[in-house]
CSV table of N, CA, C and O in Angstrom, one decimal:
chain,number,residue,atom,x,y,z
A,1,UNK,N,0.8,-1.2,0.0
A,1,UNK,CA,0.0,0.0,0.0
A,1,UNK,C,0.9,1.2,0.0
A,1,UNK,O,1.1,1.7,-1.1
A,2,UNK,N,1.5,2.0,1.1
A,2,UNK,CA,2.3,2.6,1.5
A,2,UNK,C,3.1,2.4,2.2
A,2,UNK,O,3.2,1.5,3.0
A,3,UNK,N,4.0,3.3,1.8
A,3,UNK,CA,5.7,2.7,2.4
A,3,UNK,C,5.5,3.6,3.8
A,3,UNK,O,6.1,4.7,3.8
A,4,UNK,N,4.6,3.2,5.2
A,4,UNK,CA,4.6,3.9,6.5
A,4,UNK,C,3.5,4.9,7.0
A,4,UNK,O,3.2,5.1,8.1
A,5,UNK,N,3.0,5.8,5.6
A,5,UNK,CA,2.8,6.8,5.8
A,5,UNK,C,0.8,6.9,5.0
A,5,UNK,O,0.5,6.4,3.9
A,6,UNK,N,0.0,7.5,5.6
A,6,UNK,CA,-0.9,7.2,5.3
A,6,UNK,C,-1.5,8.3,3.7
A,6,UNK,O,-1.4,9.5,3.6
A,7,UNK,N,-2.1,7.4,3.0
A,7,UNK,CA,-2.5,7.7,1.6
A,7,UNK,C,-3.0,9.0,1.5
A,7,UNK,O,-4.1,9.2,2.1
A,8,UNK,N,-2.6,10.0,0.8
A,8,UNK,CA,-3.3,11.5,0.6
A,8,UNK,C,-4.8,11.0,0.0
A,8,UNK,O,-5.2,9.9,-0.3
A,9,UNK,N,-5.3,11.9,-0.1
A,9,UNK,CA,-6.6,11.5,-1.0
A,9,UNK,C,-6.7,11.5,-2.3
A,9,UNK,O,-7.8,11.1,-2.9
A,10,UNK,N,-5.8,11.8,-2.9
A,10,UNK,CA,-5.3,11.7,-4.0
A,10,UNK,C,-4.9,10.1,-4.8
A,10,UNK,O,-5.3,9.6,-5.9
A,11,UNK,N,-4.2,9.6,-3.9
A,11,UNK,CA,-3.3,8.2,-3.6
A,11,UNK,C,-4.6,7.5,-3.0
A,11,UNK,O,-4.5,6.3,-3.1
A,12,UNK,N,-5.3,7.8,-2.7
A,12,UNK,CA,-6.2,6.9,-1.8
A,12,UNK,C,-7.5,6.5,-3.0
A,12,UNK,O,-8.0,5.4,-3.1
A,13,UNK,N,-7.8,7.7,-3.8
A,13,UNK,CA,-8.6,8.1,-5.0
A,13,UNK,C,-8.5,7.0,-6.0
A,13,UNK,O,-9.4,6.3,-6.5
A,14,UNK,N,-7.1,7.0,-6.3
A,14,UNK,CA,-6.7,6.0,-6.7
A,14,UNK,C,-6.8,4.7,-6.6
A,14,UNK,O,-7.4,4.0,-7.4
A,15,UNK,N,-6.3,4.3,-5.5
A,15,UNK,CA,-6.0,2.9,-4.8
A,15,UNK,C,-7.6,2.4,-5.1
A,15,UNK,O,-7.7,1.3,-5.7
A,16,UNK,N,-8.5,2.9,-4.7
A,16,UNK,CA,-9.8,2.7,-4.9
A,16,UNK,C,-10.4,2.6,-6.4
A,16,UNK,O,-11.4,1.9,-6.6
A,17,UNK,N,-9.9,3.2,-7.2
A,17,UNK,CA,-10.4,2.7,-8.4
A,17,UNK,C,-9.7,1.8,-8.7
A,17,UNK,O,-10.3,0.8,-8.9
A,18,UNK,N,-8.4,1.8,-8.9
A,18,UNK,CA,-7.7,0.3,-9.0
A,18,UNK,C,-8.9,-0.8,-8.3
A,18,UNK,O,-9.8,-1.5,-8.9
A,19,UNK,N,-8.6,-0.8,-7.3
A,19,UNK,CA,-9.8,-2.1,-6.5
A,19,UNK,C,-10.3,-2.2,-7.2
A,19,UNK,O,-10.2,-3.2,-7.8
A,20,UNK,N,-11.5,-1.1,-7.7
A,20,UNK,CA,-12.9,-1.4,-7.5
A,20,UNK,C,-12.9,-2.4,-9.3
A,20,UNK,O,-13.7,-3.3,-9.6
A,21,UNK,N,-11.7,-2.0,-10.0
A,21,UNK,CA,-11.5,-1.8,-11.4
A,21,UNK,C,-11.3,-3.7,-11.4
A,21,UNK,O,-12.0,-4.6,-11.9
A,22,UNK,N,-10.0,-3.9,-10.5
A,22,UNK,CA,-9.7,-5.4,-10.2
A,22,UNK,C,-11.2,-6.6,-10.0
A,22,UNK,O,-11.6,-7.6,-10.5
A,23,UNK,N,-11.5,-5.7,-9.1
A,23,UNK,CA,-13.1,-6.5,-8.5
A,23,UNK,C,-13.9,-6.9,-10.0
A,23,UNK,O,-14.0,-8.1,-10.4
A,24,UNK,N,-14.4,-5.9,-10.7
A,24,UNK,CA,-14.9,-5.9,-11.7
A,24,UNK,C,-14.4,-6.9,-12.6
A,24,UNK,O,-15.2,-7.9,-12.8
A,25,UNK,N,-13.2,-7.0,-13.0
A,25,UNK,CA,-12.6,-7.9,-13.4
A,25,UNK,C,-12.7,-9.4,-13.5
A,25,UNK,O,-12.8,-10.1,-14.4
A,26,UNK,N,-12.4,-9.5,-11.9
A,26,UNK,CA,-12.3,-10.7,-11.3
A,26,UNK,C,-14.1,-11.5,-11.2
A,26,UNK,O,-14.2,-12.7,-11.2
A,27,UNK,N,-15.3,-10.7,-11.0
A,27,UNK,CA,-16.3,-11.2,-11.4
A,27,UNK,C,-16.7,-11.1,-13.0
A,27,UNK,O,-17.8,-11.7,-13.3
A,28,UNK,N,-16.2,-10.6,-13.8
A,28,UNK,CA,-16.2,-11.0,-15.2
A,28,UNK,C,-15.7,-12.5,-15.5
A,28,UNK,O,-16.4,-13.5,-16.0
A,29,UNK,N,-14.2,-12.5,-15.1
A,29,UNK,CA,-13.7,-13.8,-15.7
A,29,UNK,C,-14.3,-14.9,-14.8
A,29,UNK,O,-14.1,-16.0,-15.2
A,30,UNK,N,-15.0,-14.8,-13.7
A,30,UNK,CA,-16.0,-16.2,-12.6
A,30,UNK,C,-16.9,-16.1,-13.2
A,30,UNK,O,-17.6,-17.0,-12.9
A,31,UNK,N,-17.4,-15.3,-14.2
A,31,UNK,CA,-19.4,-15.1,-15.0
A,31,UNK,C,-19.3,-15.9,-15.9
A,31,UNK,O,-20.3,-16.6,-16.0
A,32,UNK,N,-18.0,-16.0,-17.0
A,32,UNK,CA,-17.5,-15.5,-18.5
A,32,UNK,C,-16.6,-16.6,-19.0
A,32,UNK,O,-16.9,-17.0,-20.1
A,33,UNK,N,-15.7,-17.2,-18.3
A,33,UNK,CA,-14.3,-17.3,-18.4
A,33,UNK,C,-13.4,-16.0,-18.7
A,33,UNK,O,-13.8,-14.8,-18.9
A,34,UNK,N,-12.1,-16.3,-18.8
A,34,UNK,CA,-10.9,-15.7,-18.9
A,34,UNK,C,-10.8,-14.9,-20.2
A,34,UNK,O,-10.0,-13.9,-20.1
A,35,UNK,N,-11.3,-15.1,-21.4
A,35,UNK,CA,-11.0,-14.8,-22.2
A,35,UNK,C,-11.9,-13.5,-22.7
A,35,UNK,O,-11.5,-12.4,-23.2
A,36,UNK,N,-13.9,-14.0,-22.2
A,36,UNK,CA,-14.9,-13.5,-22.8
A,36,UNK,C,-14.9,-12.1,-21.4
A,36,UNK,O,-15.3,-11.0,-21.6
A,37,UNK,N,-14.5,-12.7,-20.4
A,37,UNK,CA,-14.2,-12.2,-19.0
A,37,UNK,C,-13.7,-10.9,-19.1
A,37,UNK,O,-14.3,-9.8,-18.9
A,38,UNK,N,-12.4,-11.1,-19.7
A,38,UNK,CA,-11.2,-10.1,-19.8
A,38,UNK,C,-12.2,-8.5,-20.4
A,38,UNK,O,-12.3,-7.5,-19.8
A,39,UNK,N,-12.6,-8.9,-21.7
A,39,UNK,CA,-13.3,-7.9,-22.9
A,39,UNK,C,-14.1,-7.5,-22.0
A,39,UNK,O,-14.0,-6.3,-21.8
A,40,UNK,N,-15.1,-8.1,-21.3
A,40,UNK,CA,-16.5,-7.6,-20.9
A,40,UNK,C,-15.9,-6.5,-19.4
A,40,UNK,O,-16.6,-5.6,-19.0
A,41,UNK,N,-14.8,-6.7,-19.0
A,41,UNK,CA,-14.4,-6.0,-17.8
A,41,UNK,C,-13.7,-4.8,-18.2
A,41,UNK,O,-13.6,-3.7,-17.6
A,42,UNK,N,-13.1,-5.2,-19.9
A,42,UNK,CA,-12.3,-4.0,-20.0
A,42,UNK,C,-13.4,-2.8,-20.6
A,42,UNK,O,-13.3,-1.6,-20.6
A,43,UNK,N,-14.9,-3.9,-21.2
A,43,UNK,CA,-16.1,-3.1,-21.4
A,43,UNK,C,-16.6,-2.1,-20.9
A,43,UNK,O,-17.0,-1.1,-21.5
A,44,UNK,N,-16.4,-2.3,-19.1
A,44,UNK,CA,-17.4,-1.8,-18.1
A,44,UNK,C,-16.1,-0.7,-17.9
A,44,UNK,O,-16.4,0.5,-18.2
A,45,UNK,N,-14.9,-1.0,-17.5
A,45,UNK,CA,-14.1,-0.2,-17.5
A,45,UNK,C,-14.3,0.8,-18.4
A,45,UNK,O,-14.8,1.9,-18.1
A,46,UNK,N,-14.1,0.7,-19.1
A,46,UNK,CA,-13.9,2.2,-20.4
A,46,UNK,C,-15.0,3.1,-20.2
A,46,UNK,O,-15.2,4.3,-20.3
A,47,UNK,N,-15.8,2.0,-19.9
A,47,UNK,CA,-17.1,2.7,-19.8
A,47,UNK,C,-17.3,3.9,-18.9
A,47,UNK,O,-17.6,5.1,-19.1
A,48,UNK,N,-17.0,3.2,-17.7
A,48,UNK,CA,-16.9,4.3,-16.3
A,48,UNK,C,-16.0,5.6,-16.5
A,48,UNK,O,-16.2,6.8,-16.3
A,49,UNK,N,-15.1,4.9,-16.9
A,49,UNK,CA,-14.1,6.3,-17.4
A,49,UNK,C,-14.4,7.1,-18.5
A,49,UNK,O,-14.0,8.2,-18.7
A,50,UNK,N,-15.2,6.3,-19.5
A,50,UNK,CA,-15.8,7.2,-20.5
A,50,UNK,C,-16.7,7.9,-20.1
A,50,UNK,O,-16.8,8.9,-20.8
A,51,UNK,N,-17.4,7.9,-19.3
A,51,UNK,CA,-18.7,8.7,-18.9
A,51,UNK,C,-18.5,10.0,-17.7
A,51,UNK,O,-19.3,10.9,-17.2
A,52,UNK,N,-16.6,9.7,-17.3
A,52,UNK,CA,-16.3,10.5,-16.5
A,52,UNK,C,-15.6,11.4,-17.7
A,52,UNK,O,-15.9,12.6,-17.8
A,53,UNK,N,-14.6,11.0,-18.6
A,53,UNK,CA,-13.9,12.0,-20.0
A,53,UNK,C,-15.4,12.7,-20.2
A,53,UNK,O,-15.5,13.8,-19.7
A,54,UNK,N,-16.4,12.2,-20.9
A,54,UNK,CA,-16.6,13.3,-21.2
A,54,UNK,C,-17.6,13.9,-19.9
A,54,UNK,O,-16.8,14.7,-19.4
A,55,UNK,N,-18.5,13.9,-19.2
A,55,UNK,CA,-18.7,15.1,-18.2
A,55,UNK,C,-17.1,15.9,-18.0
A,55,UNK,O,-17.2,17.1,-17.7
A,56,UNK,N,-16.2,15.5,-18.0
A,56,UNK,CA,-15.3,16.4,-18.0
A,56,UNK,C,-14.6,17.3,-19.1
A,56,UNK,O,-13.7,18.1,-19.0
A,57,UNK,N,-15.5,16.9,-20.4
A,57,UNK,CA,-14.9,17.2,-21.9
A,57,UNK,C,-14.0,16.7,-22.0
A,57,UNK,O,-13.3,17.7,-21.9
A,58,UNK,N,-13.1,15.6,-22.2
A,58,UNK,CA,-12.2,14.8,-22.5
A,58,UNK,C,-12.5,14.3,-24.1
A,58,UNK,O,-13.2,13.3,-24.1
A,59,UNK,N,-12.2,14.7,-25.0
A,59,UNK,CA,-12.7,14.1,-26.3
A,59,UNK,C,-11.1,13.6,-26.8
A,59,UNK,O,-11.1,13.3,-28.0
A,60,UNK,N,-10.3,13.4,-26.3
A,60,UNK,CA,-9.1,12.5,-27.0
A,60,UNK,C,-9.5,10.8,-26.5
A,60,UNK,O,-9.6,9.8,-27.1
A,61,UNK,N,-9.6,11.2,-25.2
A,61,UNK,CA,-9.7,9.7,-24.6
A,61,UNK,C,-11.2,8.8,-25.2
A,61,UNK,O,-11.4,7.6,-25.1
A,62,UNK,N,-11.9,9.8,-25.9
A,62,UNK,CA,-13.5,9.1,-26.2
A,62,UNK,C,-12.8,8.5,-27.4
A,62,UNK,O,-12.9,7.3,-27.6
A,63,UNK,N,-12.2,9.3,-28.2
A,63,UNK,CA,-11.4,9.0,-29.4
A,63,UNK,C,-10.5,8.2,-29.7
A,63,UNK,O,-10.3,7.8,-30.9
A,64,UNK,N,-9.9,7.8,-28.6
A,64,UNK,CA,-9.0,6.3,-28.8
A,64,UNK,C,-9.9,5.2,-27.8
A,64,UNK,O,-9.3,4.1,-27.8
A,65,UNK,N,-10.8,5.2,-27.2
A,65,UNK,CA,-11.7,4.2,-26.7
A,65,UNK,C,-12.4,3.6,-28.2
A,65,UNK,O,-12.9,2.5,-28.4
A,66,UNK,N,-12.3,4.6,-29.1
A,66,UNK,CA,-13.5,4.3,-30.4
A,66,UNK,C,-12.2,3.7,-31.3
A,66,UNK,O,-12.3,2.6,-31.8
A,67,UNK,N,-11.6,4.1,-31.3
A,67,UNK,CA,-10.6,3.8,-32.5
A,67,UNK,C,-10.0,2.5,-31.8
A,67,UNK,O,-9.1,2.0,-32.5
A,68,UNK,N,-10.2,1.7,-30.6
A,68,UNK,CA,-9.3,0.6,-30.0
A,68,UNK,C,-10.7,-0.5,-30.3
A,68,UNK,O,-10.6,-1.7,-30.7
A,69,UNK,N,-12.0,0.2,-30.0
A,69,UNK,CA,-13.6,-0.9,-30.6
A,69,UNK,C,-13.3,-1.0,-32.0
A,69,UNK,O,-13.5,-2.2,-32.4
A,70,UNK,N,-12.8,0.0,-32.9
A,70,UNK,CA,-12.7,-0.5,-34.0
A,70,UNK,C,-11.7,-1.5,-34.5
A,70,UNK,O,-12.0,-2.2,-35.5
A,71,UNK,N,-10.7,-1.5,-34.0
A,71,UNK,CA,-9.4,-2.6,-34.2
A,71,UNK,C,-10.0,-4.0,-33.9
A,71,UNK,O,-10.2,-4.9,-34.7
A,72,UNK,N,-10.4,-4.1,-32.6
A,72,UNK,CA,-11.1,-5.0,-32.1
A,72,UNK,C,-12.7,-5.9,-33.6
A,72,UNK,O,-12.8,-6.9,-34.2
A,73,UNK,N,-13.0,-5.2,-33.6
A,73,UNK,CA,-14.2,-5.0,-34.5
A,73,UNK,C,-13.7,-5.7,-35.7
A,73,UNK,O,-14.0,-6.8,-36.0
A,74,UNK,N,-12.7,-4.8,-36.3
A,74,UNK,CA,-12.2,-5.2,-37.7
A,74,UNK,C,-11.4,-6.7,-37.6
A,74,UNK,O,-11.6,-7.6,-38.5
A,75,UNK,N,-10.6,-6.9,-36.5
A,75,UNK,CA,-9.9,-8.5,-36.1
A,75,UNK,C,-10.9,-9.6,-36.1
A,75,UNK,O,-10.8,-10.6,-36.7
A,76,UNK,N,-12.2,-9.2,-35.3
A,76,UNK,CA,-13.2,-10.4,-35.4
A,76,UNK,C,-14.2,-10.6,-36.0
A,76,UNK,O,-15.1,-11.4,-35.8
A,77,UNK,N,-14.1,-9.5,-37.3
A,77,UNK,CA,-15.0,-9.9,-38.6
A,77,UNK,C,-15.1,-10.0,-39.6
A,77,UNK,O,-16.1,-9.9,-40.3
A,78,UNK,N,-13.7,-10.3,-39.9
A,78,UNK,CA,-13.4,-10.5,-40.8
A,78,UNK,C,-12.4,-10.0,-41.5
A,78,UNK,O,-12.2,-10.4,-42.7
């Protein structure tokens, strides 16, 4: 966690989305398997943070979230 000294709220802000990000994860791949698991967690992920980019106007990060579904997209259809 920390090397002694207790987490700013900043560090702590963090530490907490990490978790909460892991958690999410970890009941994907127990729903899913490992593979279908992984995508559907990195789903919900992007998601949360997409919805926080833009209420914050973030339009680069919406922009490579779209351009990473389309790589994805283009590999498994052909």
């Amino acid at each position: 966690m920390s090397a002694g000294r207790p987490l700013t709220k900043v560090e702590r802000k963090k530490f907490n989305r990490a978790e909460h990000e892991r958690k999410i994860k970890q009941e994907m791949i127990a729903q899913h398997g490992e593979e279908l698991g992984t995508f559907y967690a990195w789903l919900r992920v992007v998601n949360i943070r997409g919805t926080q980019a833009y209420r914050g106007g973030d339009t680069a990060f919406i922009r490579d979230v779209v351009l990473a579904l389309q790589n994805v997209h283009s590999r498994h259809s052909g």
